Amino acid sequence: RGDRSKQSLVFITARLTDSERDLKAATDRFAEFSSRNRKIATPSLVAERDRLEREVRVKEEVFLTLTRQLELAKIEEQDQRVSIEVLQPPQPPLQRSAPRRTQMVAMGGLVGLMLAFAWVAATEWYRQLASSEDPAAREFRAQVRSILMPWWTRRAG
């Protein structure tokens, strides 16, 4: 996009120069006609004067349009420029804020201990349940085996 806006700026500048030259030539022709014909008495002179005035107005309008487009192209080119302004040089912080390794190790240890206690409690509860001769406990063990056995055989195989 930057190249396109630069090309547009160059093109409009060249075209504006041409347009300014054309406007000056048309204005000079109109001024020369007006100085030669102070009294316009014939219809052909009136028509020629009107034609020259129209030509000057058209050239003025083209010139004004190109001037506006040149200003817009300059603004667009300025917008396309990437600019980074360093306000203040970076400084390292006085204290490190992250990662908090001590806190992470303490939390990991605490979670590990809680999981270990939960594992021990679950296995002890299952052992007590396994040694029990209660019919409900036997049924529970059978259901647990039916759930775990397919998983265990898939994992082993």
Coordinates of N, CA and C in Angstrom, one line a residue:
R1 N 0.8 -1.2 0.0 CA 0.0 0.0 0.0 C 0.9 1.3 0.0
G2 N 2.0 1.2 0.6 CA 2.9 2.3 0.7 C 3.4 2.7 -0.7
D3 N 3.8 1.7 -1.5 CA 4.2 2.0 -2.9 C 3.1 2.6 -3.7
R4 N 1.9 2.1 -3.5 CA 0.8 2.6 -4.3 C 0.5 4.0 -4.0
S5 N 0.6 4.4 -2.7 CA 0.4 5.8 -2.3 C 1.5 6.7 -2.8
K6 N 2.7 6.1 -2.8 CA 3.8 6.9 -3.4 C 3.7 7.2 -4.9
Q7 N 3.3 6.1 -5.6 CA 3.1 6.2 -7.0 C 1.9 7.2 -7.3
S8 N 0.9 7.2 -6.5 CA -0.2 8.1 -6.7 C 0.2 9.5 -6.4
L9 N 1.1 9.7 -5.4 CA 1.6 11.0 -5.1 C 2.4 11.6 -6.3
V10 N 3.3 10.8 -6.8 CA 4.1 11.2 -8.0 C 3.2 11.5 -9.2
F11 N 2.2 10.6 -9.5 CA 1.3 10.9 -10.6 C 0.6 12.2 -10.5
I12 N 0.0 12.4 -9.3 CA -0.8 13.6 -9.1 C 0.0 14.8 -9.1
T13 N 1.2 14.8 -8.6 CA 2.1 15.9 -8.7 C 2.4 16.3 -10.1
A14 N 2.7 15.3 -11.0 CA 3.0 15.5 -12.4 C 1.8 16.1 -13.1
R15 N 0.7 15.5 -12.8 CA -0.6 15.9 -13.4 C -0.9 17.3 -13.0
L16 N -0.7 17.7 -11.7 CA -1.0 19.0 -11.2 C -0.1 20.1 -11.9
T17 N 1.2 19.7 -12.2 CA 2.1 20.6 -12.9 C 1.5 20.9 -14.3
D18 N 1.1 19.8 -15.0 CA 0.5 20.0 -16.3 C -0.8 20.8 -16.3
S19 N -1.6 20.6 -15.3 CA -2.8 21.3 -15.2 C -2.6 22.8 -14.9
E20 N -1.6 23.1 -14.1 CA -1.3 24.4 -13.8 C -0.8 25.2 -15.0
R21 N 0.0 24.5 -15.8 CA 0.5 25.1 -17.1 C -0.7 25.3 -18.0
D22 N -1.6 24.4 -18.1 CA -2.8 24.5 -19.0 C -3.7 25.7 -18.5
L23 N -3.9 25.8 -17.2 CA -4.7 26.9 -16.6 C -4.1 28.2 -16.9
K24 N -2.8 28.3 -16.8 CA -2.1 29.6 -17.1 C -2.3 29.9 -18.6
A25 N -2.1 29.0 -19.4 CA -2.3 29.2 -20.9 C -3.7 29.7 -21.2
A26 N -4.7 29.0 -20.6 CA -6.1 29.4 -20.9 C -6.4 30.8 -20.3
T27 N -5.9 31.1 -19.2 CA -6.1 32.4 -18.6 C -5.4 33.5 -19.5
D28 N -4.2 33.2 -20.0 CA -3.5 34.1 -20.8 C -4.3 34.3 -22.1
R29 N -4.9 33.3 -22.7 CA -5.7 33.4 -23.9 C -6.9 34.3 -23.7
F30 N -7.5 34.1 -22.5 CA -8.7 34.8 -22.2 C -8.4 36.3 -22.0
A31 N -7.2 36.6 -21.3 CA -6.8 37.9 -21.0 C -6.4 38.6 -22.3
E32 N -5.8 37.9 -23.2 CA -5.4 38.5 -24.5 C -6.7 38.8 -25.3
F33 N -7.6 37.9 -25.3 CA -8.9 38.1 -26.1 C -9.6 39.4 -25.5
S34 N -9.6 39.5 -24.2 CA -10.3 40.6 -23.5 C -9.6 41.9 -23.8
S35 N -8.3 41.9 -23.9 CA -7.6 43.2 -24.1 C -7.8 43.6 -25.6
R36 N -7.8 42.6 -26.5 CA -8.0 43.0 -27.9 C -9.4 43.4 -28.2
N37 N -10.4 42.9 -27.5 CA -11.8 43.1 -27.8 C -12.5 43.8 -26.6
R38 N -12.2 45.1 -26.4 CA -12.8 45.8 -25.3 C -14.3 45.9 -25.5
K39 N -14.7 46.2 -26.6 CA -16.2 46.3 -26.9 C -16.6 45.0 -27.8
I40 N -17.4 44.2 -27.2 CA -17.9 43.0 -27.9 C -19.2 43.4 -28.5
A41 N -19.2 43.5 -29.9 CA -20.4 43.9 -30.6 C -21.0 42.8 -31.4
T42 N -20.2 41.8 -31.8 CA -20.8 40.8 -32.7 C -21.0 39.5 -31.9
P43 N -22.0 38.7 -32.3 CA -22.3 37.4 -31.7 C -21.1 36.4 -31.7
S44 N -20.3 36.5 -32.7 CA -19.2 35.5 -32.7 C -18.2 35.9 -31.7
L45 N -18.0 37.2 -31.4 CA -17.1 37.5 -30.3 C -17.6 37.1 -28.9
V46 N -18.9 37.3 -28.7 CA -19.6 36.8 -27.5 C -19.4 35.3 -27.3
A47 N -19.6 34.6 -28.4 CA -19.5 33.1 -28.3 C -18.0 32.7 -28.0
E48 N -17.1 33.5 -28.6 CA -15.6 33.2 -28.4 C -15.3 33.5 -26.9
R49 N -15.8 34.6 -26.4 CA -15.5 35.0 -25.0 C -16.1 34.0 -24.1
D50 N -17.4 33.5 -24.3 CA -18.0 32.5 -23.5 C -17.2 31.2 -23.5
R51 N -16.7 30.8 -24.7 CA -15.9 29.6 -24.8 C -14.6 29.7 -24.0
L52 N -14.0 30.8 -24.1 CA -12.7 31.0 -23.4 C -13.0 31.0 -21.8
E53 N -14.1 31.6 -21.4 CA -14.4 31.6 -20.0 C -14.7 30.2 -19.5
R54 N -15.5 29.4 -20.3 CA -15.7 28.0 -20.0 C -14.4 27.2 -19.9
E55 N -13.5 27.4 -20.8 CA -12.3 26.7 -20.8 C -11.5 27.1 -19.5
V56 N -11.5 28.3 -19.1 CA -10.8 28.7 -17.9 C -11.4 28.1 -16.7
R57 N -12.8 28.1 -16.6 CA -13.5 27.5 -15.5 C -13.2 26.0 -15.4
V58 N -13.2 25.3 -16.5 CA -12.9 23.8 -16.5 C -11.5 23.6 -16.1
K59 N -10.5 24.4 -16.6 CA -9.1 24.2 -16.2 C -8.9 24.5 -14.7
E60 N -9.7 25.5 -14.2 CA -9.6 25.8 -12.8 C -10.1 24.7 -11.9
E61 N -11.2 24.1 -12.4 CA -11.8 23.0 -11.6 C -10.9 21.8 -11.6
V62 N -10.3 21.5 -12.7 CA -9.3 20.4 -12.8 C -8.2 20.7 -11.8
F63 N -7.7 21.9 -11.9 CA -6.6 22.3 -11.0 C -6.9 22.1 -9.5
L64 N -8.1 22.6 -9.1 CA -8.6 22.5 -7.7 C -8.8 21.0 -7.3
T65 N -9.3 20.2 -8.2 CA -9.5 18.8 -7.9 C -8.2 18.1 -7.7
L66 N -7.2 18.4 -8.6 CA -5.9 17.8 -8.4 C -5.2 18.3 -7.2
T67 N -5.4 19.5 -6.8 CA -4.8 20.1 -5.6 C -5.4 19.3 -4.4
R68 N -6.7 19.1 -4.3 CA -7.3 18.4 -3.2 C -6.8 16.9 -3.2
Q69 N -6.7 16.3 -4.3 CA -6.2 14.9 -4.4 C -4.7 14.8 -3.9
L70 N -3.9 15.8 -4.3 CA -2.5 15.8 -3.8 C -2.5 15.9 -2.3
E71 N -3.3 16.8 -1.7 CA -3.3 16.9 -0.3 C -3.7 15.5 0.4
L72 N -4.8 14.9 -0.2 CA -5.2 13.6 0.3 C -4.2 12.6 0.2
A73 N -3.5 12.6 -0.9 CA -2.4 11.6 -1.2 C -1.3 11.8 -0.2
K74 N -0.9 13.0 0.1 CA 0.1 13.3 1.2 C -0.3 12.8 2.5
I75 N -1.6 13.0 2.9 CA -2.1 12.5 4.1 C -2.1 11.0 4.2
E76 N -2.5 10.4 3.1 CA -2.5 8.9 3.0 C -1.1 8.3 3.2
E77 N -0.1 9.0 2.5 CA 1.3 8.5 2.6 C 1.8 8.7 4.0
Q78 N 1.4 9.7 4.7 CA 1.8 9.9 6.1 C 1.2 8.9 7.0
D79 N 0.0 8.5 6.7 CA -0.7 7.5 7.5 C -0.1 6.1 7.2
Q80 N 0.5 5.9 6.0 CA 1.1 4.6 5.7 C 2.4 4.4 6.4
R81 N 3.1 5.4 6.8 CA 4.4 5.3 7.4 C 4.3 4.7 8.8
V82 N 5.1 3.7 9.0 CA 5.2 3.1 10.3 C 6.1 3.9 11.2
S83 N 5.6 4.3 12.3 CA 6.5 5.0 13.2 C 6.4 4.5 14.6
I84 N 7.5 4.3 15.2 CA 7.5 3.9 16.6 C 8.4 4.9 17.3
E85 N 7.8 5.4 18.3 CA 8.5 6.5 19.1 C 8.8 5.9 20.5
V86 N 10.1 5.9 20.8 CA 10.4 5.4 22.2 C 10.4 6.6 23.1
L87 N 9.5 6.5 24.1 CA 9.3 7.6 25.0 C 10.4 7.6 26.1
Q88 N 10.7 6.4 26.5 CA 11.6 6.2 27.6 C 12.3 4.9 27.4
P89 N 13.6 4.8 27.6 CA 14.3 3.5 27.4 C 13.8 2.5 28.5
P90 N 13.8 1.2 28.1 CA 13.3 0.2 29.0 C 14.2 0.0 30.2
Q91 N 13.7 -0.3 31.3 CA 14.5 -0.7 32.5 C 13.9 -1.9 33.1
P92 N 14.8 -2.8 33.5 CA 14.4 -4.1 34.1 C 13.7 -3.8 35.5
P93 N 12.7 -4.6 35.9 CA 12.1 -4.3 37.2 C 13.1 -4.6 38.4
L94 N 12.8 -4.0 39.5 CA 13.6 -4.3 40.7 C 13.4 -5.7 41.2
Q95 N 12.2 -6.2 41.2 CA 11.9 -7.5 41.7 C 11.2 -8.3 40.6
R96 N 11.5 -9.6 40.5 CA 10.9 -10.4 39.5 C 9.4 -10.7 40.0
S97 N 8.5 -10.6 39.1 CA 7.1 -10.8 39.5 C 6.6 -12.2 39.0
A98 N 7.2 -12.8 38.0 CA 6.7 -14.0 37.6 C 7.9 -14.8 36.9
P99 N 7.9 -16.1 36.8 CA 7.0 -17.0 37.5 C 7.4 -17.2 39.0
R100 N 6.4 -17.4 39.8 CA 6.6 -17.6 41.2 C 6.9 -19.1 41.5
R101 N 8.2 -19.4 41.4 CA 8.5 -20.8 41.5 C 8.3 -21.4 42.8
T102 N 8.6 -20.7 43.9 CA 8.4 -21.2 45.3 C 6.9 -21.5 45.5
Q103 N 6.0 -20.6 45.1 CA 4.6 -20.8 45.2 C 4.1 -22.0 44.4
M104 N 4.7 -22.1 43.1 CA 4.3 -23.2 42.3 C 4.7 -24.6 42.9
V105 N 5.9 -24.6 43.4 CA 6.4 -25.9 44.0 C 5.6 -26.2 45.3
A106 N 5.3 -25.2 46.1 CA 4.5 -25.5 47.3 C 3.1 -26.0 46.9
M107 N 2.5 -25.4 45.9 CA 1.1 -25.8 45.5 C 1.2 -27.2 44.9
G108 N 2.2 -27.5 44.1 CA 2.3 -28.8 43.5 C 2.5 -29.9 44.6
G109 N 3.4 -29.6 45.6 CA 3.6 -30.5 46.7 C 2.3 -30.8 47.4
L110 N 1.5 -29.7 47.7 CA 0.3 -29.8 48.5 C -0.7 -30.6 47.7
V111 N -0.9 -30.4 46.4 CA -1.8 -31.1 45.6 C -1.4 -32.6 45.5
G112 N -0.1 -32.8 45.4 CA 0.5 -34.2 45.3 C 0.2 -34.9 46.6
L113 N 0.4 -34.3 47.8 CA 0.0 -34.9 49.1 C -1.5 -35.2 49.2
M114 N -2.3 -34.3 48.7 CA -3.7 -34.6 48.8 C -4.1 -35.7 47.9
L115 N -3.5 -35.8 46.7 CA -3.8 -36.9 45.8 C -3.3 -38.3 46.4
A116 N -2.2 -38.2 47.1 CA -1.6 -39.4 47.7 C -2.5 -39.9 48.8
F117 N -3.0 -39.0 49.7 CA -3.9 -39.3 50.8 C -5.2 -39.9 50.2
A118 N -5.7 -39.3 49.1 CA -6.9 -39.8 48.5 C -6.7 -41.2 48.0
W119 N -5.6 -41.4 47.4 CA -5.3 -42.8 46.8 C -5.2 -43.8 47.9
V120 N -4.5 -43.5 49.0 CA -4.3 -44.4 50.1 C -5.7 -44.7 50.7
A121 N -6.5 -43.7 50.9 CA -7.8 -43.8 51.5 C -8.7 -44.7 50.6
A122 N -8.6 -44.5 49.3 CA -9.5 -45.3 48.4 C -9.0 -46.7 48.4
T123 N -7.7 -47.0 48.3 CA -7.3 -48.4 48.3 C -7.6 -49.1 49.6
E124 N -7.4 -48.4 50.7 CA -7.7 -49.0 52.0 C -9.2 -49.3 52.1
W125 N -10.0 -48.4 51.7 CA -11.5 -48.6 51.7 C -11.8 -49.8 50.8
Y126 N -11.2 -49.9 49.6 CA -11.5 -51.0 48.8 C -11.0 -52.4 49.4
R127 N -9.9 -52.4 50.1 CA -9.4 -53.6 50.7 C -10.4 -54.0 51.8
Q128 N -10.8 -53.1 52.6 CA -11.8 -53.4 53.6 C -13.1 -54.0 53.0
L129 N -13.5 -53.4 51.9 CA -14.6 -53.8 51.2 C -14.4 -55.2 50.6
A130 N -13.2 -55.5 50.1 CA -12.9 -56.7 49.5 C -12.8 -57.9 50.5
S131 N -12.4 -57.6 51.7 CA -12.3 -58.6 52.8 C -13.7 -58.8 53.4
S132 N -14.6 -57.9 53.2 CA -15.9 -58.1 53.8 C -16.7 -59.2 53.1
E133 N -17.5 -59.9 53.9 CA -18.4 -61.0 53.3 C -19.8 -60.5 53.1
D134 N -20.0 -59.2 53.2 CA -21.3 -58.7 53.0 C -21.8 -58.9 51.6
P135 N -23.1 -59.3 51.3 CA -23.5 -59.5 49.9 C -23.5 -58.2 49.1
A136 N -23.8 -57.1 49.7 CA -23.8 -55.8 48.9 C -22.3 -55.5 48.5
A137 N -21.4 -55.8 49.4 CA -20.0 -55.6 49.1 C -19.5 -56.4 47.9
R138 N -19.9 -57.7 47.9 CA -19.6 -58.6 46.8 C -20.1 -58.1 45.5
E139 N -21.4 -57.7 45.5 CA -22.0 -57.1 44.3 C -21.2 -55.9 43.8
F140 N -20.8 -55.0 44.7 CA -20.1 -53.8 44.4 C -18.8 -54.2 43.7
R141 N -18.0 -55.2 44.3 CA -16.7 -55.6 43.8 C -16.9 -56.2 42.3
A142 N -18.0 -56.9 42.1 CA -18.2 -57.5 40.8 C -18.5 -56.4 39.8
Q143 N -19.2 -55.4 40.2 CA -19.5 -54.3 39.2 C -18.2 -53.5 38.9
V144 N -17.4 -53.3 39.9 CA -16.1 -52.6 39.7 C -15.2 -53.4 38.8
R145 N -15.1 -54.7 39.0 CA -14.3 -55.6 38.1 C -14.9 -55.6 36.7
S146 N -16.2 -55.6 36.5 CA -16.8 -55.6 35.2 C -16.4 -54.2 34.4
I147 N -16.3 -53.2 35.2 CA -16.0 -51.9 34.6 C -14.5 -51.8 34.3
L148 N -13.7 -52.3 35.2 CA -12.2 -52.1 35.1 C -11.6 -53.2 34.2
M149 N -12.2 -54.4 34.1 CA -11.5 -55.5 33.4 C -11.4 -55.2 31.9
P150 N -12.5 -54.7 31.2 CA -12.3 -54.3 29.8 C -11.2 -53.3 29.6
W151 N -11.1 -52.3 30.5 CA -10.1 -51.3 30.4 C -8.7 -51.9 30.6
W152 N -8.6 -52.8 31.6 CA -7.3 -53.4 31.9 C -6.8 -54.3 30.8
T153 N -7.8 -55.0 30.2 CA -7.4 -55.9 29.1 C -7.0 -55.1 27.8
R154 N -7.7 -54.0 27.6 CA -7.3 -53.2 26.4 C -6.0 -52.6 26.6
R155 N -5.7 -52.1 27.8 CA -4.4 -51.5 28.1 C -3.3 -52.5 28.1
A156 N -3.5 -53.7 28.5 CA -2.4 -54.7 28.6 C -2.2 -55.2 27.1
G157 N -3.2 -55.3 26.3 CA -3.1 -55.9 25.0 C -2.6 -54.9 24.0

